[in-house]
């Protein structure tokens, strides 16, 4: 048996998203069926819908920042009951048996995790995401949403939030840490909020001085204009960790000297080759590192939600109707959102 579902899908790289009827699997013994209430709009949704990474499977229902209400559970489910609020992020399955999976790092599954959309499940069927009215997901890949948290604002935590929280935790950021963030967008604003909530001193690197006021509102203690040579020189050797959230190719070399000894610059926003090449002198002379990070495992994602509920951290969002998604994509290309679009799925019923 299957469950009828309705959402919006891309049918090619050059056509807009349109209404789409499709089917979800009937819940298995360890599945949770969720009525979707909100779904965040990630920049990767746009990349996938327009085949920017040359791996798109059509028709495609994007969306991997899903907040909803549990409407059914399989007999083996223990963590959820009907009526609970639940979240689904970037992945819905993995092999569960390899070393990364056994360590709770499902995002690094040796067999590759099954992504929430634009992937094939274990039965060879395309997965479909959260721009829809319902979803069925294995319990292990569902997050329990704490009471009291703003549901729309919580949706981007499932991608933008965990993408920035995971490196902050891995590099042990806490009181006394000095953290800088490159770029103030969906990822960058979450990195600032989370680093501040962890007790760090936080700076923003930006090319736009006009972003200073908003960055301070979000929790930044300092704004450094990256095109100002004097300001960059004044930041030399300062930061234990830099979270680079820029989604396009850019020069990393100006930022390396601002790392402290043993400091690390972590890429979380850009996939692809680096140009120009990295100069090795700042790395060698300060035992500095350039690293990358990918979302987080399911236990860490649950930890993030519990942390955010305790500290009152959610994303700054603009809630839109499903029918406005194509316009939202165009606005995203112009960085015309502060700082994340979230779709109210009640609009599907309009």
Tab-separated table of C-alpha atoms in Angstrom:
chain	number	residue	atom	x	y	z
A	1	UNK	CA	0.000	0.000	0.000
A	2	UNK	CA	1.007	3.632	-0.446
A	3	UNK	CA	-0.025	7.035	0.874
A	4	UNK	CA	-1.132	9.726	-1.545
A	5	UNK	CA	0.832	12.955	-1.171
A	6	UNK	CA	0.717	16.418	-2.697
A	7	UNK	CA	3.384	19.051	-3.055
A	8	UNK	CA	5.373	21.167	-5.485
A	9	UNK	CA	7.986	19.651	-7.806
A	10	UNK	CA	10.608	20.647	-10.328
A	11	UNK	CA	10.235	18.708	-13.588
A	12	UNK	CA	13.348	20.082	-15.286
A	13	UNK	CA	16.234	22.450	-14.659
A	14	UNK	CA	14.597	25.275	-16.607
A	15	UNK	CA	10.934	25.148	-15.568
A	16	UNK	CA	9.284	26.479	-12.392
A	17	UNK	CA	8.101	24.283	-9.556
A	18	UNK	CA	4.468	23.269	-10.020
A	19	UNK	CA	1.814	21.317	-8.081
A	20	UNK	CA	2.539	17.584	-8.069
A	21	UNK	CA	0.668	14.500	-6.871
A	22	UNK	CA	2.793	11.507	-5.878
A	23	UNK	CA	2.916	8.583	-3.431
A	24	UNK	CA	4.738	7.879	-0.181
A	25	UNK	CA	5.310	4.371	1.158
A	26	UNK	CA	2.938	2.965	3.717
A	27	UNK	CA	4.630	3.194	7.166
A	28	UNK	CA	6.839	0.243	8.081
A	29	UNK	CA	7.269	-1.106	11.612
A	30	UNK	CA	9.940	1.480	12.530
A	31	UNK	CA	8.496	4.384	10.543
A	32	UNK	CA	6.981	7.678	11.637
A	33	UNK	CA	4.350	9.323	9.412
A	34	UNK	CA	4.363	13.116	9.657
A	35	UNK	CA	1.954	15.813	8.535
A	36	UNK	CA	4.273	18.607	7.399
A	37	UNK	CA	3.562	22.015	8.937
A	38	UNK	CA	6.628	24.011	7.833
A	39	UNK	CA	9.557	23.482	5.499
A	40	UNK	CA	12.600	25.719	5.242
A	41	UNK	CA	14.002	26.741	1.872
A	42	UNK	CA	17.711	25.966	1.598
A	43	UNK	CA	20.010	27.325	-1.121
A	44	UNK	CA	20.786	23.721	-2.015
A	45	UNK	CA	17.099	23.276	-2.913
A	46	UNK	CA	17.618	25.816	-5.673
A	47	UNK	CA	20.880	24.168	-6.795
A	48	UNK	CA	19.201	20.770	-7.011
A	49	UNK	CA	16.019	22.001	-8.679
A	50	UNK	CA	18.111	23.713	-11.376
A	51	UNK	CA	20.602	20.846	-11.692
A	52	UNK	CA	23.570	23.039	-10.796
A	53	UNK	CA	25.410	19.957	-9.488
A	54	UNK	CA	24.534	17.763	-12.499
A	55	UNK	CA	22.881	15.035	-10.437
A	56	UNK	CA	19.195	15.979	-10.365
A	57	UNK	CA	16.449	13.344	-10.572
A	58	UNK	CA	13.119	14.624	-11.940
A	59	UNK	CA	10.369	15.055	-10.976
A	60	UNK	CA	11.853	16.377	-7.726
A	61	UNK	CA	10.093	17.599	-4.582
A	62	UNK	CA	12.791	19.604	-2.727
A	63	UNK	CA	12.954	20.439	0.966
A	64	UNK	CA	14.999	19.055	3.883
A	65	UNK	CA	14.130	21.396	6.753
A	66	UNK	CA	10.882	19.740	7.760
A	67	UNK	CA	8.802	20.382	10.868
A	68	UNK	CA	5.532	18.533	11.323
A	69	UNK	CA	3.107	16.642	13.510
A	70	UNK	CA	3.170	12.857	13.951
A	71	UNK	CA	0.012	11.253	12.546
A	72	UNK	CA	0.971	7.558	12.681
A	73	UNK	CA	3.740	5.356	14.076
A	74	UNK	CA	4.836	1.792	13.376
A	75	UNK	CA	4.657	-0.844	16.137
A	76	UNK	CA	8.423	-0.728	16.760
A	77	UNK	CA	8.531	3.051	17.266
A	78	UNK	CA	9.368	4.033	20.863
A	79	UNK	CA	10.291	7.743	20.821
A	80	UNK	CA	7.187	9.223	19.210
A	81	UNK	CA	3.442	9.136	19.628
A	82	UNK	CA	0.624	10.616	17.575
A	83	UNK	CA	0.438	14.374	18.082
A	84	UNK	CA	4.149	14.914	18.799
A	85	UNK	CA	6.019	17.569	16.866
A	86	UNK	CA	8.833	16.048	14.827
A	87	UNK	CA	11.571	17.166	12.463
A	88	UNK	CA	13.269	15.659	9.416
A	89	UNK	CA	16.522	17.033	8.054
A	90	UNK	CA	18.862	16.257	5.192
A	91	UNK	CA	18.858	12.450	5.388
A	92	UNK	CA	16.247	9.753	5.907
A	93	UNK	CA	18.339	6.577	6.027
A	94	UNK	CA	21.863	5.116	5.986
A	95	UNK	CA	23.392	1.652	6.073
A	96	UNK	CA	23.387	1.757	9.927
A	97	UNK	CA	26.172	-0.834	10.095
A	98	UNK	CA	29.381	0.916	9.021
A	99	UNK	CA	31.746	2.540	11.507
A	100	UNK	CA	30.499	6.134	11.005
A	101	UNK	CA	26.870	5.015	11.441
A	102	UNK	CA	27.704	3.046	14.575
A	103	UNK	CA	29.449	6.143	15.950
A	104	UNK	CA	26.352	8.295	15.325
A	105	UNK	CA	27.903	10.035	12.309
A	106	UNK	CA	25.302	8.890	9.780
A	107	UNK	CA	26.072	11.827	7.501
A	108	UNK	CA	29.446	10.193	6.753
A	109	UNK	CA	27.983	6.724	6.079
A	110	UNK	CA	30.492	4.691	4.069
A	111	UNK	CA	27.685	3.607	1.753
A	112	UNK	CA	26.415	7.216	1.530
A	113	UNK	CA	23.358	8.322	3.490
A	114	UNK	CA	19.986	8.377	1.760
A	115	UNK	CA	19.188	12.046	1.331
A	116	UNK	CA	15.693	13.364	1.932
A	117	UNK	CA	15.164	14.202	-1.718
A	118	UNK	CA	16.951	13.769	-5.038
A	119	UNK	CA	18.218	10.339	-4.003
A	120	UNK	CA	17.206	6.701	-4.370
A	121	UNK	CA	16.003	4.735	-1.362
A	122	UNK	CA	16.969	1.122	-0.658
A	123	UNK	CA	14.197	-0.045	-2.988
A	124	UNK	CA	15.536	2.079	-5.836
A	125	UNK	CA	12.674	4.584	-5.644
A	126	UNK	CA	13.328	8.357	-5.731
A	127	UNK	CA	13.040	10.128	-2.386
A	128	UNK	CA	10.881	13.256	-2.255
A	129	UNK	CA	11.271	16.127	0.187
A	130	UNK	CA	9.352	18.515	2.354
A	131	UNK	CA	7.648	20.842	-0.113
A	132	UNK	CA	4.667	18.580	0.441
A	133	UNK	CA	1.880	17.737	2.841
A	134	UNK	CA	3.303	14.568	4.422
A	135	UNK	CA	6.352	12.340	4.732
A	136	UNK	CA	7.174	8.863	6.072
A	137	UNK	CA	10.610	8.413	7.692
A	138	UNK	CA	12.484	5.785	9.700
A	139	UNK	CA	12.339	6.706	13.414
A	140	UNK	CA	16.134	6.962	13.773
A	141	UNK	CA	16.134	9.861	11.312
A	142	UNK	CA	13.384	11.855	13.019
A	143	UNK	CA	14.127	14.561	15.605
A	144	UNK	CA	11.836	15.205	18.561
A	145	UNK	CA	10.921	18.904	18.667
A	146	UNK	CA	11.005	20.315	22.218
A	147	UNK	CA	7.897	22.000	23.582
A	148	UNK	CA	7.800	25.779	23.374
A	149	UNK	CA	10.155	26.279	20.445
A	150	UNK	CA	8.846	28.376	17.533
A	151	UNK	CA	8.038	25.803	14.847
A	152	UNK	CA	8.608	27.996	11.794
A	153	UNK	CA	11.859	29.367	13.198
A	154	UNK	CA	12.993	25.865	14.108
A	155	UNK	CA	12.714	24.467	10.583
A	156	UNK	CA	16.076	25.838	9.340
A	157	UNK	CA	17.823	24.298	12.348
A	158	UNK	CA	17.556	20.993	10.463
A	159	UNK	CA	20.091	22.171	7.892
A	160	UNK	CA	21.476	25.668	8.483
A	161	UNK	CA	21.471	25.093	12.228
A	162	UNK	CA	23.150	21.689	12.362
A	163	UNK	CA	25.581	22.651	9.579
A	164	UNK	CA	27.020	25.380	11.792
A	165	UNK	CA	26.472	23.743	15.201
A	166	UNK	CA	28.406	20.597	14.328
A	167	UNK	CA	31.782	22.294	13.693
A	168	UNK	CA	31.296	24.528	16.721
A	169	UNK	CA	30.905	21.405	18.848
A	170	UNK	CA	33.622	19.396	17.106
A	171	UNK	CA	36.186	22.152	17.666
A	172	UNK	CA	34.951	22.514	21.272
A	173	UNK	CA	33.784	26.111	21.174
A	174	UNK	CA	32.773	27.463	24.562
A	175	UNK	CA	33.370	30.351	26.964
A	176	UNK	CA	36.648	32.030	26.092
A	177	UNK	CA	36.684	30.816	22.491
A	178	UNK	CA	37.160	33.366	19.722
A	179	UNK	CA	35.077	32.563	16.663
A	180	UNK	CA	34.677	34.403	13.363
A	181	UNK	CA	32.016	33.858	10.723
A	182	UNK	CA	32.486	34.610	7.032
A	183	UNK	CA	29.237	35.638	5.354
A	184	UNK	CA	25.921	36.770	6.832
A	185	UNK	CA	23.174	34.684	5.259
A	186	UNK	CA	21.109	31.652	6.210
A	187	UNK	CA	24.142	29.768	7.510
A	188	UNK	CA	26.078	32.781	8.759
A	189	UNK	CA	23.352	34.201	10.955
A	190	UNK	CA	22.885	30.787	12.591
A	191	UNK	CA	26.635	30.454	13.172
A	192	UNK	CA	26.674	33.804	14.981
A	193	UNK	CA	23.670	32.944	17.158
A	194	UNK	CA	24.952	29.500	18.083
A	195	UNK	CA	28.549	30.539	18.755
A	196	UNK	CA	27.286	33.332	21.000
A	197	UNK	CA	24.937	30.957	22.849
A	198	UNK	CA	27.902	28.622	23.441
A	199	UNK	CA	29.705	31.478	25.189
A	200	UNK	CA	32.202	32.476	22.493
A	201	UNK	CA	33.380	35.925	21.519
A	202	UNK	CA	32.074	36.278	17.963
A	203	UNK	CA	33.157	38.355	14.971
A	204	UNK	CA	31.719	38.682	11.466
A	205	UNK	CA	33.873	39.019	8.370
A	206	UNK	CA	31.919	40.885	5.707
A	207	UNK	CA	32.505	42.979	2.602
A	208	UNK	CA	29.478	45.112	3.472
A	209	UNK	CA	29.837	47.594	6.372
A	210	UNK	CA	26.072	48.079	6.229
A	211	UNK	CA	25.583	44.637	7.788
A	212	UNK	CA	27.194	45.686	11.052
A	213	UNK	CA	24.003	46.668	12.873
A	214	UNK	CA	22.193	43.445	12.026
A	215	UNK	CA	25.231	41.329	12.887
A	216	UNK	CA	25.391	42.918	16.332
A	217	UNK	CA	21.668	42.301	16.815
A	218	UNK	CA	22.309	38.615	16.096
A	219	UNK	CA	25.108	38.475	18.665
A	220	UNK	CA	28.342	39.516	16.937
A	221	UNK	CA	30.771	41.370	19.190
A	222	UNK	CA	32.887	42.668	16.319
A	223	UNK	CA	32.528	43.352	12.589
A	224	UNK	CA	35.600	43.166	10.366
A	225	UNK	CA	35.331	44.518	6.831
A	226	UNK	CA	37.332	41.991	4.830
A	227	UNK	CA	38.257	44.506	2.114
A	228	UNK	CA	39.825	46.860	4.661
A	229	UNK	CA	43.517	45.965	4.910
A	230	UNK	CA	43.970	47.740	8.239
A	231	UNK	CA	41.066	45.900	9.852
A	232	UNK	CA	42.311	42.560	8.519
A	233	UNK	CA	45.829	43.240	9.777
A	234	UNK	CA	44.404	44.117	13.181
A	235	UNK	CA	42.767	40.690	13.352
A	236	UNK	CA	46.002	38.747	12.784
A	237	UNK	CA	46.385	35.645	14.961
A	238	UNK	CA	43.074	36.217	16.713
A	239	UNK	CA	40.574	33.433	16.021
A	240	UNK	CA	40.478	29.859	17.261
A	241	UNK	CA	37.847	28.935	14.668
A	242	UNK	CA	36.492	30.527	11.505
A	243	UNK	CA	33.205	29.232	10.059
A	244	UNK	CA	33.150	29.998	6.331
A	245	UNK	CA	29.532	29.997	5.124
A	246	UNK	CA	30.009	31.553	1.665
A	247	UNK	CA	28.282	29.316	-0.954
A	248	UNK	CA	30.382	30.378	-3.968
A	249	UNK	CA	34.046	30.256	-4.905
A	250	UNK	CA	36.147	32.859	-3.077
A	251	UNK	CA	39.686	33.512	-1.901
A	252	UNK	CA	40.470	31.975	1.500
A	253	UNK	CA	44.005	33.353	1.746
A	254	UNK	CA	43.162	36.706	3.391
A	255	UNK	CA	41.534	34.898	6.321
A	256	UNK	CA	44.295	32.398	7.143
A	257	UNK	CA	46.569	34.896	8.959
A	258	UNK	CA	43.678	35.821	11.275
A	259	UNK	CA	43.709	32.306	12.759
A	260	UNK	CA	45.484	31.787	16.054
A	261	UNK	CA	48.129	29.083	16.398
A	262	UNK	CA	46.352	25.730	15.897
A	263	UNK	CA	43.304	27.607	14.595
A	264	UNK	CA	41.017	26.119	11.940
A	265	UNK	CA	38.996	27.573	9.086
A	266	UNK	CA	36.023	25.297	8.381
A	267	UNK	CA	34.191	25.349	5.062
A	268	UNK	CA	30.461	24.644	5.375
A	269	UNK	CA	28.937	26.557	2.468
A	270	UNK	CA	30.941	25.878	-0.699
A	271	UNK	CA	31.360	22.672	-2.714
A	272	UNK	CA	34.043	22.715	-5.391
A	273	UNK	CA	37.626	23.587	-6.227
A	274	UNK	CA	39.474	26.441	-4.536
A	275	UNK	CA	40.787	29.367	-6.543
A	276	UNK	CA	43.276	30.837	-6.057
A	277	UNK	CA	45.326	28.074	-4.467
A	278	UNK	CA	45.969	28.201	-0.745
A	279	UNK	CA	49.226	29.763	0.316
A	280	UNK	CA	50.945	27.353	2.690
A	281	UNK	CA	53.067	29.841	4.639
A	282	UNK	CA	50.310	30.915	7.085
A	283	UNK	CA	49.371	27.249	7.566
A	284	UNK	CA	52.891	26.063	8.270
A	285	UNK	CA	53.982	29.017	10.380
A	286	UNK	CA	50.975	28.749	12.700
A	287	UNK	CA	50.080	25.056	12.504
A	288	UNK	CA	46.781	26.289	11.104
A	289	UNK	CA	44.260	24.101	9.291
A	290	UNK	CA	41.583	24.331	6.612
A	291	UNK	CA	38.812	21.770	7.081
A	292	UNK	CA	35.279	20.962	5.998
A	293	UNK	CA	32.122	19.855	7.797
A	294	UNK	CA	28.838	18.279	6.678
A	295	UNK	CA	25.595	18.700	8.690
A	296	UNK	CA	25.679	16.393	11.744
A	297	UNK	CA	24.587	12.968	12.950
A	298	UNK	CA	21.143	12.327	14.349
A	299	UNK	CA	22.192	12.373	18.024
A	300	UNK	CA	23.963	15.689	17.492
A	301	UNK	CA	20.936	17.105	15.669
A	302	UNK	CA	18.735	16.194	18.632
A	303	UNK	CA	21.321	17.801	20.920
A	304	UNK	CA	21.085	20.960	18.801
A	305	UNK	CA	17.309	21.173	19.178
A	306	UNK	CA	17.491	20.675	22.929
A	307	UNK	CA	20.228	23.328	23.148
A	308	UNK	CA	18.227	25.806	21.055
A	309	UNK	CA	15.091	25.272	23.125
A	310	UNK	CA	17.067	25.941	26.311
A	311	UNK	CA	18.788	29.058	24.947
A	312	UNK	CA	15.916	30.489	22.881
A	313	UNK	CA	17.736	30.181	19.552
A	314	UNK	CA	15.838	29.858	16.277
A	315	UNK	CA	16.387	31.115	12.760
A	316	UNK	CA	15.240	34.538	11.562
A	317	UNK	CA	12.639	33.592	8.970
A	318	UNK	CA	10.225	35.001	6.428
A	319	UNK	CA	7.199	32.710	6.184
A	320	UNK	CA	5.798	32.302	2.678
A	321	UNK	CA	3.018	30.389	0.948
A	322	UNK	CA	3.909	27.347	-1.142
A	323	UNK	CA	2.601	29.164	-4.209
A	324	UNK	CA	5.354	31.797	-3.793
A	325	UNK	CA	8.291	29.381	-4.008
A	326	UNK	CA	9.458	30.350	-7.486
A	327	UNK	CA	9.606	34.018	-6.546
A	328	UNK	CA	11.450	33.071	-3.353
A	329	UNK	CA	14.091	31.265	-5.440
A	330	UNK	CA	14.669	34.423	-7.493
A	331	UNK	CA	14.932	36.497	-4.335
A	332	UNK	CA	17.433	34.018	-2.868
A	333	UNK	CA	19.671	34.544	-5.874
A	334	UNK	CA	19.701	38.241	-4.983
A	335	UNK	CA	20.252	37.548	-1.252
A	336	UNK	CA	16.901	39.241	-0.665
A	337	UNK	CA	15.878	37.414	2.510
A	338	UNK	CA	16.684	37.788	6.212
A	339	UNK	CA	17.636	35.099	6.658
A	340	UNK	CA	15.670	32.034	5.643
A	341	UNK	CA	12.423	31.443	3.793
A	342	UNK	CA	10.081	28.960	5.466
A	343	UNK	CA	7.006	27.597	3.703
A	344	UNK	CA	3.756	27.382	5.640
A	345	UNK	CA	2.361	24.089	4.354
A	346	UNK	CA	-1.177	25.060	5.317
A	347	UNK	CA	-1.037	27.072	2.086
A	348	UNK	CA	-1.125	23.815	0.091
A	349	UNK	CA	-4.795	23.572	1.012
A	350	UNK	CA	-5.587	26.969	-0.524
